[in-house]
Structures are given as C-alpha cells and as structure tokens.
Amino acid sequence: MIKKITALSTVTAIAKGMGVTFREMMSPTVTEYYPEEPPKFEERYRGAHVLQRDENGMEKCVACFLCAANCPSNCIYIEAAENTSKLRISGGERYAKVYNIDYNRCIFCGFCVEACPTDAITHGHGFEIASYNTSTLIKRKEDMLAPIPAGAKAPSMEPEPAAAH
Ligand code: SF4
Ligand code: SF4
C-alpha cells in the first residue's frame, strides 16, 4: 500500500514538473540585445542611487543622516550645511553639502531608500558601474543628483529680495 502511494506521488510530481516545462515552451521567448540595446528593467530594480529634486529644483535631501544610520555597510558619508537666505539648496533647514556612497561596499539592500523621510534617495536603473579602479566607485553627490526639472530654476545663490514696507 505504501509503495502504491509513493509511486502515485512520484508520478504526480513528474506530471506537475512537465506541466511547467510545457507551459514555458509555449510562452514567447524574451531576448535582451544588451549592449546593442538598453536592457529592460522592472520598476523596482535597485540600480545606482539617484538624489532627487523637488518640482522647484530644490534638493530633497535635508541632511538628516537617517540613510547613513540605517546603512548596514556603513558606506554613506554626509556633511550637512545650513540653508541661508543667500544660499538655499533644499526645502529644509539643512542640505547635504557632501553626500558620497562607496559602491565598493554598497550591497544594494535599499535600507537607505526605506529610511529616507523625504524620498530624497532612490534607486535608479543605472548598473554600468563596474571598475578596475576602486577609487572611481566612490560616487559623489554631483554624480547622483537628478537633473533640474524643466521650467525650474537652479537653487539660488542670490540674496532674497527685501520685503516691501
Ligand atoms: S543600498 Fe544598502 S548598502 Fe547601499 S547605501 Fe543603501 S543602505 Fe547602504
Ligand atoms: S537622503 Fe534622505 S535620509 Fe539621507 S540624509 Fe538625505 S533626507 Fe536624510
């Protein structure tokens, strides 16, 4: 009796496995032509980081250090600075004067993205970052900043106009 049950479950498992095989044989073939054509990524693909700006062109990062505190690889380095009336870079009190990620150590876990309260740091789809020179794998803020949106002004370095009395 036990032998019969074992044989039946084996046949069922084989039939199930073959079912998957036949289903895959019938589905359309997907071929990527990289590097001739850019590869297609799923939206949630975790590629190189992007430091986002808001619709006015301001940097979203307010230098709160939460991403660095949550990074298990300790590969985020930030130096904060105060926004002033003459130099406003972000919408908050502070901005990241220096923001580096060391891709020698980053494991693309996404914890920094999860921790960010302003959605300033996100994963982009960039992936061509391999290098024989490890010093080129330290990406600076300038390498990661999103472009200024069309119609927005670059963060102002001019004094704010005096209020009319
Ligand atoms: S993806 Fe992970 S390892 Fe890489 S910088 Fe973010 S928290 Fe650190
Ligand atoms: S990227 Fe986000 S979490 Fe990291 S310092 Fe800037 S605002 Fe804070």
PDB file of C-alpha atoms and ligand atoms in Angstrom:
ATOM      1  CA  MET A   1       0.000   0.000   0.000  1.00  0.00           C
ATOM      2  CA  ILE A   2       2.793   2.420   0.991  1.00  0.00           C
ATOM      3  CA  LYS A   3       4.630   1.564  -2.250  1.00  0.00           C
ATOM      4  CA  LYS A   4       1.484   2.405  -4.298  1.00  0.00           C
ATOM      5  CA  ILE A   5       1.123   5.814  -2.571  1.00  0.00           C
ATOM      6  CA  THR A   6       4.821   6.599  -3.132  1.00  0.00           C
ATOM      7  CA  ALA A   7       4.596   5.671  -6.837  1.00  0.00           C
ATOM      8  CA  LEU A   8       1.445   7.785  -7.242  1.00  0.00           C
ATOM      9  CA  SER A   9       3.030  10.869  -5.620  1.00  0.00           C
ATOM     10  CA  THR A  10       6.135  10.425  -7.810  1.00  0.00           C
ATOM     11  CA  VAL A  11       4.015  10.312 -10.976  1.00  0.00           C
ATOM     12  CA  THR A  12       2.053  13.373  -9.803  1.00  0.00           C
ATOM     13  CA  ALA A  13       5.278  15.289  -9.131  1.00  0.00           C
ATOM     14  CA  ILE A  14       6.670  14.385 -12.560  1.00  0.00           C
ATOM     15  CA  ALA A  15       3.424  15.384 -14.281  1.00  0.00           C
ATOM     16  CA  LYS A  16       3.451  18.710 -12.397  1.00  0.00           C
ATOM     17  CA  GLY A  17       7.066  19.363 -13.382  1.00  0.00           C
ATOM     18  CA  MET A  18       6.421  18.505 -17.036  1.00  0.00           C
ATOM     19  CA  GLY A  19       3.391  20.804 -16.974  1.00  0.00           C
ATOM     20  CA  VAL A  20       5.660  23.710 -16.027  1.00  0.00           C
ATOM     21  CA  THR A  21       8.119  22.706 -18.778  1.00  0.00           C
ATOM     22  CA  PHE A  22       5.415  22.615 -21.482  1.00  0.00           C
ATOM     23  CA  ARG A  23       3.927  25.905 -20.299  1.00  0.00           C
ATOM     24  CA  GLU A  24       7.335  27.604 -20.584  1.00  0.00           C
ATOM     25  CA  MET A  25       7.898  26.049 -24.044  1.00  0.00           C
ATOM     26  CA  MET A  26       4.701  27.689 -25.293  1.00  0.00           C
ATOM     27  CA  SER A  27       5.384  31.152 -23.813  1.00  0.00           C
ATOM     28  CA  PRO A  28       7.087  33.802 -26.008  1.00  0.00           C
ATOM     29  CA  THR A  29      10.886  33.962 -25.930  1.00  0.00           C
ATOM     30  CA  VAL A  30      12.357  37.069 -24.317  1.00  0.00           C
ATOM     31  CA  THR A  31      15.801  38.033 -25.600  1.00  0.00           C
ATOM     32  CA  GLU A  32      17.763  41.074 -24.419  1.00  0.00           C
ATOM     33  CA  TYR A  33      20.133  42.581 -27.008  1.00  0.00           C
ATOM     34  CA  TYR A  34      22.399  44.321 -24.491  1.00  0.00           C
ATOM     35  CA  PRO A  35      24.750  46.113 -25.129  1.00  0.00           C
ATOM     36  CA  GLU A  36      23.331  46.910 -28.610  1.00  0.00           C
ATOM     37  CA  GLU A  37      20.043  47.915 -26.948  1.00  0.00           C
ATOM     38  CA  PRO A  38      19.496  49.058 -23.359  1.00  0.00           C
ATOM     39  CA  PRO A  39      18.125  46.279 -21.138  1.00  0.00           C
ATOM     40  CA  LYS A  40      14.585  46.489 -19.792  1.00  0.00           C
ATOM     41  CA  PHE A  41      14.311  46.728 -16.025  1.00  0.00           C
ATOM     42  CA  GLU A  42      11.425  46.172 -13.689  1.00  0.00           C
ATOM     43  CA  GLU A  43      10.386  49.416 -11.973  1.00  0.00           C
ATOM     44  CA  ARG A  44      11.633  48.195  -8.595  1.00  0.00           C
ATOM     45  CA  TYR A  45      15.109  47.250  -9.894  1.00  0.00           C
ATOM     46  CA  ARG A  46      17.742  48.510  -7.444  1.00  0.00           C
ATOM     47  CA  GLY A  47      20.428  50.179  -9.515  1.00  0.00           C
ATOM     48  CA  ALA A  48      22.759  53.071  -8.759  1.00  0.00           C
ATOM     49  CA  HIS A  49      21.253  55.683  -6.461  1.00  0.00           C
ATOM     50  CA  VAL A  50      19.665  58.955  -7.534  1.00  0.00           C
ATOM     51  CA  LEU A  51      19.399  62.006  -5.272  1.00  0.00           C
ATOM     52  CA  GLN A  52      16.058  63.535  -6.157  1.00  0.00           C
ATOM     53  CA  ARG A  53      14.979  67.153  -6.518  1.00  0.00           C
ATOM     54  CA  ASP A  54      11.502  68.569  -5.957  1.00  0.00           C
ATOM     55  CA  GLU A  55       9.454  70.218  -8.723  1.00  0.00           C
ATOM     56  CA  ASN A  56      11.160  73.580  -7.971  1.00  0.00           C
ATOM     57  CA  GLY A  57      14.615  72.145  -8.489  1.00  0.00           C
ATOM     58  CA  MET A  58      15.450  72.077  -4.752  1.00  0.00           C
ATOM     59  CA  GLU A  59      17.327  69.075  -3.457  1.00  0.00           C
ATOM     60  CA  LYS A  60      15.037  66.820  -1.449  1.00  0.00           C
ATOM     61  CA  CYS A  61      17.822  65.751   0.901  1.00  0.00           C
ATOM     62  CA  VAL A  62      17.672  67.654   4.203  1.00  0.00           C
ATOM     63  CA  ALA A  63      20.796  66.032   5.663  1.00  0.00           C
ATOM     64  CA  CYS A  64      19.016  64.160   8.451  1.00  0.00           C
ATOM     65  CA  PHE A  65      21.546  61.266   8.319  1.00  0.00           C
ATOM     66  CA  LEU A  66      18.811  58.592   8.628  1.00  0.00           C
ATOM     67  CA  CYS A  67      20.009  56.824   5.476  1.00  0.00           C
ATOM     68  CA  ALA A  68      23.577  56.676   6.788  1.00  0.00           C
ATOM     69  CA  ALA A  69      22.374  55.460  10.196  1.00  0.00           C
ATOM     70  CA  ASN A  70      20.394  52.634   8.573  1.00  0.00           C
ATOM     71  CA  CYS A  71      23.077  51.546   6.110  1.00  0.00           C
ATOM     72  CA  PRO A  72      24.367  48.118   7.156  1.00  0.00           C
ATOM     73  CA  SER A  73      27.550  48.585   5.107  1.00  0.00           C
ATOM     74  CA  ASN A  74      28.361  51.995   6.557  1.00  0.00           C
ATOM     75  CA  CYS A  75      29.045  53.264   3.052  1.00  0.00           C
ATOM     76  CA  ILE A  76      27.181  56.610   3.096  1.00  0.00           C
ATOM     77  CA  TYR A  77      29.161  59.717   4.052  1.00  0.00           C
ATOM     78  CA  ILE A  78      27.322  63.016   4.550  1.00  0.00           C
ATOM     79  CA  GLU A  79      28.409  66.501   5.561  1.00  0.00           C
ATOM     80  CA  ALA A  80      25.493  68.780   6.416  1.00  0.00           C
ATOM     81  CA  ALA A  81      25.284  72.558   5.982  1.00  0.00           C
ATOM     82  CA  GLU A  82      22.649  75.162   6.867  1.00  0.00           C
ATOM     83  CA  ASN A  83      20.492  76.752   4.194  1.00  0.00           C
ATOM     84  CA  THR A  84      20.650  80.537   4.376  1.00  0.00           C
ATOM     85  CA  SER A  85      18.772  83.338   2.670  1.00  0.00           C
ATOM     86  CA  LYS A  86      21.747  83.717   0.333  1.00  0.00           C
ATOM     87  CA  LEU A  87      22.199  80.043  -0.399  1.00  0.00           C
ATOM     88  CA  ARG A  88      19.133  77.806  -0.404  1.00  0.00           C
ATOM     89  CA  ILE A  89      19.763  74.295  -1.694  1.00  0.00           C
ATOM     90  CA  SER A  90      16.952  72.251  -0.102  1.00  0.00           C
ATOM     91  CA  GLY A  91      13.487  72.908   1.260  1.00  0.00           C
ATOM     92  CA  GLY A  92      14.540  72.084   4.850  1.00  0.00           C
ATOM     93  CA  GLU A  93      16.819  73.793   7.348  1.00  0.00           C
ATOM     94  CA  ARG A  94      19.856  71.876   6.164  1.00  0.00           C
ATOM     95  CA  TYR A  95      21.154  70.298   2.993  1.00  0.00           C
ATOM     96  CA  ALA A  96      23.858  67.761   2.202  1.00  0.00           C
ATOM     97  CA  LYS A  97      26.986  69.712   1.309  1.00  0.00           C
ATOM     98  CA  VAL A  98      28.749  66.396   0.761  1.00  0.00           C
ATOM     99  CA  TYR A  99      26.937  63.129   0.026  1.00  0.00           C
ATOM    100  CA  ASN A 100      29.057  60.156  -1.005  1.00  0.00           C
ATOM    101  CA  ILE A 101      28.205  56.495  -1.480  1.00  0.00           C
ATOM    102  CA  ASP A 102      31.045  53.991  -1.585  1.00  0.00           C
ATOM    103  CA  TYR A 103      29.992  51.360  -4.122  1.00  0.00           C
ATOM    104  CA  ASN A 104      32.889  49.155  -3.064  1.00  0.00           C
ATOM    105  CA  ARG A 105      30.757  48.384  -0.029  1.00  0.00           C
ATOM    106  CA  CYS A 106      27.133  49.007  -1.036  1.00  0.00           C
ATOM    107  CA  ILE A 107      25.070  45.806  -1.157  1.00  0.00           C
ATOM    108  CA  PHE A 108      22.010  47.445  -2.803  1.00  0.00           C
ATOM    109  CA  CYS A 109      19.812  46.424   0.112  1.00  0.00           C
ATOM    110  CA  GLY A 110      17.582  49.501  -0.219  1.00  0.00           C
ATOM    111  CA  PHE A 111      17.579  50.274   3.528  1.00  0.00           C
ATOM    112  CA  CYS A 112      18.702  53.866   2.839  1.00  0.00           C
ATOM    113  CA  VAL A 113      15.755  54.350   0.473  1.00  0.00           C
ATOM    114  CA  GLU A 114      13.328  52.921   3.044  1.00  0.00           C
ATOM    115  CA  ALA A 115      14.725  55.134   5.797  1.00  0.00           C
ATOM    116  CA  CYS A 116      14.597  58.451   3.928  1.00  0.00           C
ATOM    117  CA  PRO A 117      11.712  60.632   5.192  1.00  0.00           C
ATOM    118  CA  THR A 118      11.737  62.925   2.134  1.00  0.00           C
ATOM    119  CA  ASP A 119      12.142  60.340  -0.673  1.00  0.00           C
ATOM    120  CA  ALA A 120      15.424  62.071  -1.491  1.00  0.00           C
ATOM    121  CA  ILE A 121      17.479  58.948  -2.086  1.00  0.00           C
ATOM    122  CA  THR A 122      16.102  56.360  -4.501  1.00  0.00           C
ATOM    123  CA  HIS A 123      17.448  53.530  -6.589  1.00  0.00           C
ATOM    124  CA  GLY A 124      17.749  54.337 -10.275  1.00  0.00           C
ATOM    125  CA  HIS A 125      18.307  51.840 -13.081  1.00  0.00           C
ATOM    126  CA  GLY A 126      21.993  52.576 -13.608  1.00  0.00           C
ATOM    127  CA  PHE A 127      24.088  49.433 -13.456  1.00  0.00           C
ATOM    128  CA  GLU A 128      27.230  50.008 -15.530  1.00  0.00           C
ATOM    129  CA  ILE A 129      29.437  50.966 -12.593  1.00  0.00           C
ATOM    130  CA  ALA A 130      31.987  48.117 -12.573  1.00  0.00           C
ATOM    131  CA  SER A 131      35.569  49.330 -12.493  1.00  0.00           C
ATOM    132  CA  TYR A 132      39.114  48.042 -12.025  1.00  0.00           C
ATOM    133  CA  ASN A 133      39.895  51.207 -10.081  1.00  0.00           C
ATOM    134  CA  THR A 134      38.129  51.152  -6.720  1.00  0.00           C
ATOM    135  CA  SER A 135      38.569  54.903  -6.234  1.00  0.00           C
ATOM    136  CA  THR A 136      36.100  55.501  -9.087  1.00  0.00           C
ATOM    137  CA  LEU A 137      33.456  53.577  -7.155  1.00  0.00           C
ATOM    138  CA  ILE A 138      33.006  56.347  -4.609  1.00  0.00           C
ATOM    139  CA  LYS A 139      30.135  58.322  -6.106  1.00  0.00           C
ATOM    140  CA  ARG A 140      29.701  61.935  -5.093  1.00  0.00           C
ATOM    141  CA  LYS A 141      26.512  63.947  -4.766  1.00  0.00           C
ATOM    142  CA  GLU A 142      27.255  65.583  -8.115  1.00  0.00           C
ATOM    143  CA  ASP A 143      27.303  62.119  -9.769  1.00  0.00           C
ATOM    144  CA  MET A 144      23.933  61.156  -8.277  1.00  0.00           C
ATOM    145  CA  LEU A 145      21.845  64.349  -8.396  1.00  0.00           C
ATOM    146  CA  ALA A 146      18.765  64.264 -10.617  1.00  0.00           C
ATOM    147  CA  PRO A 147      18.687  66.970 -13.296  1.00  0.00           C
ATOM    148  CA  ILE A 148      16.831  70.206 -12.592  1.00  0.00           C
ATOM    149  CA  PRO A 149      13.262  69.750 -13.894  1.00  0.00           C
ATOM    150  CA  ALA A 150      12.244  71.696 -16.981  1.00  0.00           C
ATOM    151  CA  GLY A 151      10.972  75.142 -16.059  1.00  0.00           C
ATOM    152  CA  ALA A 152      12.536  75.102 -12.563  1.00  0.00           C
ATOM    153  CA  LYS A 153      15.386  77.370 -11.520  1.00  0.00           C
ATOM    154  CA  ALA A 154      18.688  76.100 -10.149  1.00  0.00           C
ATOM    155  CA  PRO A 155      18.978  76.552  -6.354  1.00  0.00           C
ATOM    156  CA  SER A 156      19.515  80.254  -5.729  1.00  0.00           C
ATOM    157  CA  MET A 157      22.804  81.756  -4.606  1.00  0.00           C
ATOM    158  CA  GLU A 158      21.394  85.289  -4.735  1.00  0.00           C
ATOM    159  CA  PRO A 159      20.175  87.219  -1.681  1.00  0.00           C
ATOM    160  CA  GLU A 160      16.382  87.106  -1.276  1.00  0.00           C
ATOM    161  CA  PRO A 161      14.717  90.411  -2.282  1.00  0.00           C
ATOM    162  CA  ALA A 162      13.960  92.643   0.720  1.00  0.00           C
ATOM    163  CA  ALA A 163      10.289  92.625   1.755  1.00  0.00           C
ATOM    164  CA  ALA A 164       8.331  95.727   0.664  1.00  0.00           C
ATOM    165  CA  HIS A 165       7.209  98.028   3.504  1.00  0.00           C
TER     166      HIS A 165
HETATM  167  S1  SF4 B   1      21.587  50.223  -0.641  1.00  0.00           S
HETATM  168 FE1  SF4 B   1      22.050  49.408   1.417  1.00  0.00          FE
HETATM  169  S2  SF4 B   1      24.257  49.186   1.478  1.00  0.00           S
HETATM  170 FE2  SF4 B   1      23.799  50.523  -0.279  1.00  0.00          FE
HETATM  171  S3  SF4 B   1      23.938  52.596   0.535  1.00  0.00           S
HETATM  172 FE3  SF4 B   1      21.802  51.974   0.749  1.00  0.00          FE
HETATM  173  S4  SF4 B   1      21.642  51.113   2.826  1.00  0.00           S
HETATM  174 FE4  SF4 B   1      23.816  51.201   2.305  1.00  0.00          FE
HETATM  175  S1  SF4 B   2      18.939  61.131   1.695  1.00  0.00           S
HETATM  176 FE1  SF4 B   2      17.097  61.192   2.978  1.00  0.00          FE
HETATM  177  S2  SF4 B   2      17.632  60.024   4.829  1.00  0.00           S
HETATM  178 FE2  SF4 B   2      19.563  60.539   3.777  1.00  0.00          FE
HETATM  179  S3  SF4 B   2      20.237  62.429   4.753  1.00  0.00           S
HETATM  180 FE3  SF4 B   2      19.069  62.993   2.927  1.00  0.00          FE
HETATM  181  S4  SF4 B   2      16.964  63.324   3.669  1.00  0.00           S
HETATM  182 FE4  SF4 B   2      18.046  62.179   5.279  1.00  0.00          FE
END
